[in-house]
CSV table of C-alpha atoms and ligand atoms in Angstrom, one decimal:
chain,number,residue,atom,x,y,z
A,22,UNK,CA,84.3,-54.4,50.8
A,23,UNK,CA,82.8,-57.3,52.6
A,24,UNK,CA,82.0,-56.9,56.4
A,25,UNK,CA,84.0,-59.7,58.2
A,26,UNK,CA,80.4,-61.5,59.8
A,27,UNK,CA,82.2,-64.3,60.9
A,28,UNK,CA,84.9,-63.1,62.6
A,29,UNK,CA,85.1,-61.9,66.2
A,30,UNK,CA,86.2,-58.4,66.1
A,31,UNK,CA,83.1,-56.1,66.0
A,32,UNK,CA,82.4,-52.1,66.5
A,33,UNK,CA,79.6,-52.0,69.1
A,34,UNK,CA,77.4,-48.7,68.7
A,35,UNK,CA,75.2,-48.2,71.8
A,36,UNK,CA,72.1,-46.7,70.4
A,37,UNK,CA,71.1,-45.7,74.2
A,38,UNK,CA,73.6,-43.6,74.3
A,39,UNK,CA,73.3,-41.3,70.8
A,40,UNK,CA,69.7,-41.1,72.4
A,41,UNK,CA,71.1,-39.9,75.4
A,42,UNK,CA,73.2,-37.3,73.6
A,43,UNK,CA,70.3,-36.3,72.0
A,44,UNK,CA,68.0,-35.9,74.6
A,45,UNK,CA,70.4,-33.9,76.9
A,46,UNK,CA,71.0,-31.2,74.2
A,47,UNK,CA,67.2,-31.0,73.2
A,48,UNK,CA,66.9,-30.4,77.2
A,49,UNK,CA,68.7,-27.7,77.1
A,50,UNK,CA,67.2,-25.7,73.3
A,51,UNK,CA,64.1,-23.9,73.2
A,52,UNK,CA,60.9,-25.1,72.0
A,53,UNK,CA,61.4,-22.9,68.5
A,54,UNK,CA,65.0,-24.7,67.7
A,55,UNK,CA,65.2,-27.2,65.6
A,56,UNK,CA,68.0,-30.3,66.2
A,57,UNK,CA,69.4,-31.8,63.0
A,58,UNK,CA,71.7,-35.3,63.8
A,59,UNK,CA,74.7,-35.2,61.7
A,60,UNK,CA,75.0,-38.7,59.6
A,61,UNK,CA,77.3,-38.0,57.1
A,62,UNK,CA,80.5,-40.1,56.7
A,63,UNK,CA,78.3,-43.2,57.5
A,64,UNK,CA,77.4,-41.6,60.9
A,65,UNK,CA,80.8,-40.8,61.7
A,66,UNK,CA,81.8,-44.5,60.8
A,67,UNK,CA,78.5,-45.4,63.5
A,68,UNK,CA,76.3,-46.5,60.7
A,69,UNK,CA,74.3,-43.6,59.6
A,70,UNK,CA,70.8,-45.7,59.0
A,71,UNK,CA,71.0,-46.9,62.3
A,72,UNK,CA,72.1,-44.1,63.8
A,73,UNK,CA,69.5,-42.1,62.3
A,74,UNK,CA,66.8,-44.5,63.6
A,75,UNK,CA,67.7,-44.1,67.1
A,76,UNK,CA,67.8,-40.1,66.4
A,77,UNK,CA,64.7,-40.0,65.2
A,78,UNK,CA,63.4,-42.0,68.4
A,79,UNK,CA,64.8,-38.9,70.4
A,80,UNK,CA,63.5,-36.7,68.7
A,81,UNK,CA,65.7,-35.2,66.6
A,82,UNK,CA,63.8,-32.4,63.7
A,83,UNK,CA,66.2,-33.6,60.6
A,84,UNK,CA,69.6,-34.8,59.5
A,85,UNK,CA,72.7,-33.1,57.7
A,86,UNK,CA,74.8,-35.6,55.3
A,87,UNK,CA,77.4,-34.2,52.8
A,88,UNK,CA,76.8,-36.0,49.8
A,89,UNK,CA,73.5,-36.5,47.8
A,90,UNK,CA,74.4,-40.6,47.9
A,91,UNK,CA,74.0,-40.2,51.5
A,92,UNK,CA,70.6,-38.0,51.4
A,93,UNK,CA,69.7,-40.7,49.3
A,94,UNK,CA,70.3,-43.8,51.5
A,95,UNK,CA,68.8,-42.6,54.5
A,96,UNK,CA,65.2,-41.7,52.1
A,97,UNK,CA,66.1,-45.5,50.8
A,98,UNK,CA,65.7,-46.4,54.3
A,99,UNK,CA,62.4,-44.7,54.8
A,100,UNK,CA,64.2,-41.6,56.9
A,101,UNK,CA,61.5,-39.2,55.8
A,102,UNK,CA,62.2,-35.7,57.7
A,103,UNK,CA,63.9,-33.0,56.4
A,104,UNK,CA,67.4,-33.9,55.3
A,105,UNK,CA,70.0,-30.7,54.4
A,106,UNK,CA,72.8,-31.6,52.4
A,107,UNK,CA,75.8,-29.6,54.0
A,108,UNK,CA,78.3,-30.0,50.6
A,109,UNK,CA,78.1,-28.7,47.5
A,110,UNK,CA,76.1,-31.4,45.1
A,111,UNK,CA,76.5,-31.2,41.3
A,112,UNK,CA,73.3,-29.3,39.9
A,113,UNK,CA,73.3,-31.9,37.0
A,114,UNK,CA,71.7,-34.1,40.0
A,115,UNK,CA,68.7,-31.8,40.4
A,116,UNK,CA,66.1,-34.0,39.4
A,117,UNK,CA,67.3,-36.5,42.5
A,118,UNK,CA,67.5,-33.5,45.1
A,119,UNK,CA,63.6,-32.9,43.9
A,120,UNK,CA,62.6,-36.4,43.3
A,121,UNK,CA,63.9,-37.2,47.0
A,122,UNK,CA,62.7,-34.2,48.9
A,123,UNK,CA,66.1,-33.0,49.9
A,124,UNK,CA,67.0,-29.6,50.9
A,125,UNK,CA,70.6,-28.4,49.5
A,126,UNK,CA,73.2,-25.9,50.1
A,127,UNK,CA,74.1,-22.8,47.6
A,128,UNK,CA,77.4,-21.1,47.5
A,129,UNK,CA,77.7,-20.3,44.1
A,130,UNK,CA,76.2,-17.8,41.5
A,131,UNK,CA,75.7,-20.2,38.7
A,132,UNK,CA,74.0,-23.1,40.7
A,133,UNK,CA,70.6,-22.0,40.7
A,134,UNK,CA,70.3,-21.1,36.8
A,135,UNK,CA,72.2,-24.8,36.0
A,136,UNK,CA,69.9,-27.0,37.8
A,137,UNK,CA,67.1,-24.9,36.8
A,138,UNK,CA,67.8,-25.6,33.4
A,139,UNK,CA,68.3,-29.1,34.1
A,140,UNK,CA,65.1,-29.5,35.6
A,141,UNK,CA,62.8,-27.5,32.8
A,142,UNK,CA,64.6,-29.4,30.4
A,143,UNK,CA,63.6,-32.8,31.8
A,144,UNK,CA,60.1,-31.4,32.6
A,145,UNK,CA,60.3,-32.0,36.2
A,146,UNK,CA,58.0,-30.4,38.6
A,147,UNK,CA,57.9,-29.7,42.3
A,148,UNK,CA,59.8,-27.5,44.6
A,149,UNK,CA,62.7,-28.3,47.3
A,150,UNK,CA,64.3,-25.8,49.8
A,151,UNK,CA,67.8,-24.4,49.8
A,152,UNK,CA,70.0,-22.8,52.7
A,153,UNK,CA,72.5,-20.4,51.8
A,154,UNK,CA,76.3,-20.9,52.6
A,155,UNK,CA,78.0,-18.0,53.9
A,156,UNK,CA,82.0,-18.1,54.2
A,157,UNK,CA,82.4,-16.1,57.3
A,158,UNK,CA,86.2,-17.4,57.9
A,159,UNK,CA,86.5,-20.8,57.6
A,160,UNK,CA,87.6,-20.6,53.9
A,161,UNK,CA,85.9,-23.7,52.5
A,162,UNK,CA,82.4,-23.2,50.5
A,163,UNK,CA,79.9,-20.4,50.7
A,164,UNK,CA,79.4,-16.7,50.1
A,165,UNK,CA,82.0,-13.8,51.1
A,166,UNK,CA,80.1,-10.6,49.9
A,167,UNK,CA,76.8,-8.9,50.0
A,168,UNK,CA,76.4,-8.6,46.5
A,169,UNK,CA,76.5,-12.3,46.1
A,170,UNK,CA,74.2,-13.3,48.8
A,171,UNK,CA,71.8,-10.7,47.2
A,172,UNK,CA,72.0,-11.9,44.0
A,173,UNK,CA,71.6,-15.3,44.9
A,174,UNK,CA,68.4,-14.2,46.8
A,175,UNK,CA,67.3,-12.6,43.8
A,176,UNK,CA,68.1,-15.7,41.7
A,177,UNK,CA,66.0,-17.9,44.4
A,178,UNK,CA,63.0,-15.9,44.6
A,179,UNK,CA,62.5,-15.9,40.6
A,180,UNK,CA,63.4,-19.7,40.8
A,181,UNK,CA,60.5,-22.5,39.9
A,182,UNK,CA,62.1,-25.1,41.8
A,183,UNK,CA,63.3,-23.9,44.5
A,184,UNK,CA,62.7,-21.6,47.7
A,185,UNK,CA,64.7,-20.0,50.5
A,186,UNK,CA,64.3,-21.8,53.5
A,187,UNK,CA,67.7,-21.4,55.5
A,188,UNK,CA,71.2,-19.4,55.8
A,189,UNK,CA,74.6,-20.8,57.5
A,190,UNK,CA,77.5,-20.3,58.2
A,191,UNK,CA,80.1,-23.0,59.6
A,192,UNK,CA,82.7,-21.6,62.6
A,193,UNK,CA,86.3,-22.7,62.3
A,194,UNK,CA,87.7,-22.8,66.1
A,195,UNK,CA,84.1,-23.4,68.0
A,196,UNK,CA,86.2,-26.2,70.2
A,197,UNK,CA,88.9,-23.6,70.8
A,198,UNK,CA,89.4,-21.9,74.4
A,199,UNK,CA,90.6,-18.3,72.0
A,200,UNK,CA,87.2,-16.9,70.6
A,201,UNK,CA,88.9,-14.4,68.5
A,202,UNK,CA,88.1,-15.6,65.0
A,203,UNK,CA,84.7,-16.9,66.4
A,204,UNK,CA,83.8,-13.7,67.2
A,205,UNK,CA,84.7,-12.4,64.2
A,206,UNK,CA,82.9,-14.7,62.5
A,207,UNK,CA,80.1,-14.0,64.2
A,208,UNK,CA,80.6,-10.6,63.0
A,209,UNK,CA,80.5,-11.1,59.7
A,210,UNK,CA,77.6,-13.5,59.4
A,211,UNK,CA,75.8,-10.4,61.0
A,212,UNK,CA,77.0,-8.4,58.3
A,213,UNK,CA,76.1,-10.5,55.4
A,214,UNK,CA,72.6,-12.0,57.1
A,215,UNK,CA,71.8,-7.5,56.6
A,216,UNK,CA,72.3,-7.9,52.5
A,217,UNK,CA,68.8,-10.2,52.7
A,218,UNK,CA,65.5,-8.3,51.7
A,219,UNK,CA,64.1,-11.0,53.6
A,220,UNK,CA,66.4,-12.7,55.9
A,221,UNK,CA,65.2,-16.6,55.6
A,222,UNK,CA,63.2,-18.8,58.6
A,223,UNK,CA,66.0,-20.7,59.5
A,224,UNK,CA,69.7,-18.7,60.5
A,225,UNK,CA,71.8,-21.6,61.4
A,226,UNK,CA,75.1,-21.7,63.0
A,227,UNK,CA,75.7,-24.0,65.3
A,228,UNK,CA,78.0,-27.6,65.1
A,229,UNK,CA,78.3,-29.7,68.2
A,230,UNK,CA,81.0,-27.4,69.6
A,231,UNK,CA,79.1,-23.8,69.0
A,232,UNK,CA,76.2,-25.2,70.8
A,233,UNK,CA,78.1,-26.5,73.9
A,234,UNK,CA,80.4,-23.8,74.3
A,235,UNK,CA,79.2,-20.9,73.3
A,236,UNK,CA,75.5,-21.3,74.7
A,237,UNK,CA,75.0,-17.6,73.8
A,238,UNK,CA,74.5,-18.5,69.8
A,239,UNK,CA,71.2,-17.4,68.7
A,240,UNK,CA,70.7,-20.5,65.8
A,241,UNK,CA,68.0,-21.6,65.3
A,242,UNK,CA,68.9,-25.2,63.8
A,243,UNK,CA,71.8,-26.9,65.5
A,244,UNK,CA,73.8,-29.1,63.6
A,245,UNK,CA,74.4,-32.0,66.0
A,246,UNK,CA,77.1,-34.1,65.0
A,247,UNK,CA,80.1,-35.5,67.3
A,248,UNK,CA,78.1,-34.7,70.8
A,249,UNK,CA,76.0,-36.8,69.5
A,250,UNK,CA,78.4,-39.6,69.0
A,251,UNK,CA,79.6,-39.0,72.6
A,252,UNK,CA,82.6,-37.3,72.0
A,253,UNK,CA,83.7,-34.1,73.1
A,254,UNK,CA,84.4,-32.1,70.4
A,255,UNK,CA,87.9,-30.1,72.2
A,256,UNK,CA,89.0,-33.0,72.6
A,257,UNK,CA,89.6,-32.8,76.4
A,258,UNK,CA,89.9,-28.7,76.4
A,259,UNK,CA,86.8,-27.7,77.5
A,260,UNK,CA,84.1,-29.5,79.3
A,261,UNK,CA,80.7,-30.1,77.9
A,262,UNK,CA,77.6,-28.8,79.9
A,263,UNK,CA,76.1,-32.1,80.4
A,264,UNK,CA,77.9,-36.1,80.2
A,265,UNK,CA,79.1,-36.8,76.9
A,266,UNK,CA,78.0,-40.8,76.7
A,267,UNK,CA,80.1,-42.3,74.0
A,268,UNK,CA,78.2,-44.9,71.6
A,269,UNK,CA,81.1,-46.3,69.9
A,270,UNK,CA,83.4,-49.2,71.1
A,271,UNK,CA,86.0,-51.5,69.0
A,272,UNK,CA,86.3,-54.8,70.7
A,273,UNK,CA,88.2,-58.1,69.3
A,274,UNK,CA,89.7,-61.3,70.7
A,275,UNK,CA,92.7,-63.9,71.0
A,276,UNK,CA,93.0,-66.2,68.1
A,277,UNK,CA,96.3,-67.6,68.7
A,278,UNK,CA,98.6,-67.5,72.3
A,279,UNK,CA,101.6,-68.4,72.3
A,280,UNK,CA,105.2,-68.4,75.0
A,281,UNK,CA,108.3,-67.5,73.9
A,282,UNK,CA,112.5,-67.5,73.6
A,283,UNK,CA,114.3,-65.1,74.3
A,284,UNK,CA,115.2,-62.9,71.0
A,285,UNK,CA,112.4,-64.5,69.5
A,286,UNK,CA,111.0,-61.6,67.1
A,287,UNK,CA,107.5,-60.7,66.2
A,288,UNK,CA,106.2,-59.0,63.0
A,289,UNK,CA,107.3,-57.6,59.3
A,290,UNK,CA,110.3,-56.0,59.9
A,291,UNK,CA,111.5,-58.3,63.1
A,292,UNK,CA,111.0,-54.8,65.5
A,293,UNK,CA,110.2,-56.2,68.6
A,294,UNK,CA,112.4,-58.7,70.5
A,295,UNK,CA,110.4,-61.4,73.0
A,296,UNK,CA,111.9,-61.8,76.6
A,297,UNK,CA,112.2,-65.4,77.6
A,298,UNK,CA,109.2,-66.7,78.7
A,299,UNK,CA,106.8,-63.9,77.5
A,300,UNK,CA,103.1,-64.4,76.2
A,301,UNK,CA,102.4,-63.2,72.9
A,302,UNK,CA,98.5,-62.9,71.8
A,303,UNK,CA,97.1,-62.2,68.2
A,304,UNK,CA,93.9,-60.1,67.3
A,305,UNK,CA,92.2,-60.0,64.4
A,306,UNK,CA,92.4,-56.6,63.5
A,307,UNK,CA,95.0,-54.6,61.6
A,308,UNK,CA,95.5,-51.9,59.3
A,309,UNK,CA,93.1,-52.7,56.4
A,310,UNK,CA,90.2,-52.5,59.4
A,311,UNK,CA,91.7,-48.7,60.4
A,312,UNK,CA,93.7,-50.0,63.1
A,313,UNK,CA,97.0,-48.2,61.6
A,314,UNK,CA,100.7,-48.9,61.7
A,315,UNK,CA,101.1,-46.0,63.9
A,316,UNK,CA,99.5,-48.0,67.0
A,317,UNK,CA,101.8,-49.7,67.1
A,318,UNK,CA,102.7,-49.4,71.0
A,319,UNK,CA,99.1,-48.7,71.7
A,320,UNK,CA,97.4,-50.5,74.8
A,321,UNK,CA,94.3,-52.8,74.7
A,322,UNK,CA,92.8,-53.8,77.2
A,323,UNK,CA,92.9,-58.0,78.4
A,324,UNK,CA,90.5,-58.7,81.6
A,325,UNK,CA,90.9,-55.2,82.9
A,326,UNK,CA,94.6,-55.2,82.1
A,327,UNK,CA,96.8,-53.3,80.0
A,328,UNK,CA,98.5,-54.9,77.2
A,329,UNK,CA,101.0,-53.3,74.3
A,330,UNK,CA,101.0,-53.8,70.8
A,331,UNK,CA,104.1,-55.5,70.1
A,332,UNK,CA,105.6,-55.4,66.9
A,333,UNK,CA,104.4,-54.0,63.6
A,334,UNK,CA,100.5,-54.1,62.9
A,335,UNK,CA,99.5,-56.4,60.0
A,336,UNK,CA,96.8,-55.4,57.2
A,337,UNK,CA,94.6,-58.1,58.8
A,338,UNK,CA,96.5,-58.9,62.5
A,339,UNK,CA,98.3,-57.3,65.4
A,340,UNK,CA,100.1,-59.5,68.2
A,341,UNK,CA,100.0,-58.0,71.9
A,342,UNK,CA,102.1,-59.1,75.3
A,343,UNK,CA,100.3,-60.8,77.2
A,344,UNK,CA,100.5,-61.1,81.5
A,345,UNK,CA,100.2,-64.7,81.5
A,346,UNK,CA,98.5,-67.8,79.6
A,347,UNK,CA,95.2,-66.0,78.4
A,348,UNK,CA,92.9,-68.3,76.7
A,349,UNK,CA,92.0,-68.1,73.0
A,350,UNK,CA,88.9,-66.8,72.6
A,351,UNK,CA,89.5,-64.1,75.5
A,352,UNK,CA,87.5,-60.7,74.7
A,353,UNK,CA,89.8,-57.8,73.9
A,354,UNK,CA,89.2,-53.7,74.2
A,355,UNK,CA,90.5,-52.0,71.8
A,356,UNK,CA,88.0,-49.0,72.5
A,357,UNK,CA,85.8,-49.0,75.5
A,358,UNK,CA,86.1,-50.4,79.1
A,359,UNK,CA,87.7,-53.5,80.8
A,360,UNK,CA,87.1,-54.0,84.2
A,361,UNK,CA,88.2,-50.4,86.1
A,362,UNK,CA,89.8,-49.5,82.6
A,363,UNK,CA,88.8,-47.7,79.9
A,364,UNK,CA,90.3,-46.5,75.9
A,365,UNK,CA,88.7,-43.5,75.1
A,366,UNK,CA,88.8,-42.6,71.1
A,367,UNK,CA,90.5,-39.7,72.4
A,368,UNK,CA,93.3,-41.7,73.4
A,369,UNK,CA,93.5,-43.8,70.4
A,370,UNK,CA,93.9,-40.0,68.5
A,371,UNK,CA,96.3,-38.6,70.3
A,372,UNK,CA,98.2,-42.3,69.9
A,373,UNK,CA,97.9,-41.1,66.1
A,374,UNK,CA,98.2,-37.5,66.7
A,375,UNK,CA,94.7,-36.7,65.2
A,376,UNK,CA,90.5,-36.1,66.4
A,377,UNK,CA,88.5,-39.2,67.5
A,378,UNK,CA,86.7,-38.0,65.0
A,379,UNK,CA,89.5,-39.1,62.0
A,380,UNK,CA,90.0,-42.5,64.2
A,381,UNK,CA,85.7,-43.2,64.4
A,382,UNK,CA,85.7,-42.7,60.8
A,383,UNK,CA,88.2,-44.9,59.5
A,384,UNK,CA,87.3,-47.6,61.0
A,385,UNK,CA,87.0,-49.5,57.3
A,386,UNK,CA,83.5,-50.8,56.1
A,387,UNK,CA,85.3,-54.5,57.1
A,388,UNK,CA,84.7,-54.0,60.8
A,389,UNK,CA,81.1,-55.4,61.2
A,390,UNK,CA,78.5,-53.3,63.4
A,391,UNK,CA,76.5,-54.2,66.1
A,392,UNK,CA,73.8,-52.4,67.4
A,393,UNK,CA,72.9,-52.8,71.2
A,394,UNK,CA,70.3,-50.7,73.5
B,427,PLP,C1,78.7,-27.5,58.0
B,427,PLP,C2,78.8,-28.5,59.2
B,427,PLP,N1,78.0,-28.3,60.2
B,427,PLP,C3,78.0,-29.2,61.2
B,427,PLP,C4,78.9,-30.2,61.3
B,427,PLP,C5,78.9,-31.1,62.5
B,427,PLP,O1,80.0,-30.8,63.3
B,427,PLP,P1,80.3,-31.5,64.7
B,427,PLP,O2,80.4,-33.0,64.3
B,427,PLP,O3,81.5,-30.9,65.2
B,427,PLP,O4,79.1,-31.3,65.5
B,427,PLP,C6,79.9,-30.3,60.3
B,427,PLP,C7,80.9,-31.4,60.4
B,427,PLP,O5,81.9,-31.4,59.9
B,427,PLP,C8,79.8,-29.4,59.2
B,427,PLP,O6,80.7,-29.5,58.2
């Protein structure tokens, strides 16, 4: 999909602020942790080359991604640290992971022997690490039971290719105000971190919401994703430690004003009726950019002002209702501030009934990015 360069409606990342993120949290770690920036998804729809440029200007030790493509873009863009893939990569890619240096997660028995095969069988030499998944309670990839984890120790340590660097496990309700399951999570990865015969360096737990809210987690490599994007990740349930400063805004203009009759209707499906008199502006932005149907209603904001969506959202245009005769060309907020206003992606979400972080990543490939300090 093409990025639409010459057309007005642009995602502005401030790099200043993922820094700022950054260097709030490392304030606040000991000298011994280790702060890995989260970049998969294209950084959270942020642009994960650039986002990982301005985290490694903060200092950050490393970056998670989820897929091996994406491990594999940032070392195309000369990111060099440590990178830890967090999902589970086909071994039949081996020879990538140890041609690119990246460090991979293991939750299953057979992954080890597979790519091992692979990589004898292609004669390829050299050594990447591997952290160990445990499935503690959030159901999705990882080990459940002692016996696994030491076998797959076992399996490690007679490995050619690769060597034990890390264990993890990933909490399920770290941005809830109930710890129950947390706790018991903790628990468990207590439990299962015992079955080692030698428990790895790095025992990691911690996402963006363990390490704000629970500041009594003993892991020793955070995984820093949405606080670093500036968002809180309850939503607006609990408060962050230190100021959250988001990086992200979504900002477009008028491309066509226009006064109407009364009855006069607007969009597919003829929903919304015009009073008479009533100024009607169009954006170019609509549902192929991620700005979805369901906004329909949503504010944006017009020289400080609030102004609704009116009518149904296009695939490439949305109208709004204007105070008065705004001229073409006008700047419009979709996300960010106006004046003494503001449109949080929190807003936008619960507009949609999701997480800013669903809205921040669907905002399509189309949406050009700029990047400002
Ligand atoms: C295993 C794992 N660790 C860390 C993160 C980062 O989480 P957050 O963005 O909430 O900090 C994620 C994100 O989904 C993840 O899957």
């Amino acid at each position: 999909m093409v990025a639409g360069n010459y057309r007005n409606t642009v995602a502005i990342v401030d790099k200043d602020a993922i820094r700022w993120n950054i260097v709030q949290e490392k304030k606040r770690l000991t000298d011994e942790a280790l702060l890995y920036a989260v970049v998969k998804a294209d950084g959270y729809g942020h642009g994960a080359v650039e986002v990982a440029k301005a985290a490694k200007e903060a200092g950050v030790d490393g970056f998670c991604v989820a897929l091996l493509d994406e491990a594999v873009e940032l070392r195309e863009a000369e990111i060099n640290e440590s990178i830890l893939i967090l999902g589970v990569v086909d071994p039949l890619y081996a020879d990538v992971i140890v041609e690119k240096q990246l460090s991979v997660t293991i939750g299953r028995l057979d992954w080890i022997e597979k790519a091992e095969g692979l990589l004898r069988q292609k004669s390829i030499t050299g050594s990447v690490a591997v952290h160990i998944a445990l499935d503690t309670g959030m159901g999705r990839i990882g080990f459940r039971t002692e016996e696994e984890v030491k076998k797959c120790e076992q399996q490690i340590h007679k490995s050619e290719h690769f060597f034990l660097e890390g264990v993890f496990t990933h909490f399920a309700t770290a941005d809830s105000d109930d710890d129950t399951l947390f706790l018991q999570q903790q628990e468990r990865f207590n439990c299962l971190i015992k079955s080692f015969d030698n428990i790895p360096e790095i025992v990691h737990t911690a996402n963006s919401a363990t390490t704000l809210f629970h500041p009594n987690n003993s892991s020793k490599l955070i995984r820093f994703g949405i606080a670093m994007y500036g968002l809180n990740p309850s939503g607006n349930l609990m408060t962050p430690p230190y100021q959250l400063k988001p990086a992200l805004q979504l900002k477009s203009e008028l491309i066509h004003v226009k006064q109407m009759n009364q009855g006069d209707v607007i969009s597919y499906g003829a929903t919304y009726q015009a009073e008479e008199g009533e100024w009607i502006g169009t954006l170019p932005i609509g549902y192929a950019d991620g700005w979805l149907r369901k906004l329909q209603g949503q504010e944006v904001l017009v020289n400080g002002s609030r102004c609704e969506i009116v009518g149904r959202i296009c695939m490439d245009q949305c109208m709004v209702r204007l105070p008065g005769n705004i001229p073409v060309g006008t700047e419009v907020v979709l996300i960010g501030k106006s004046g003494q206003e503001e449109i949080t992606l929190q807003e936008i979400a619960d507009k949609l009934d999701t997480i800013h972080y669903e809205v921040a990543c669907g905002i399509t490939p189309r949406v050009k990015r700029r990047y400002v300090h």
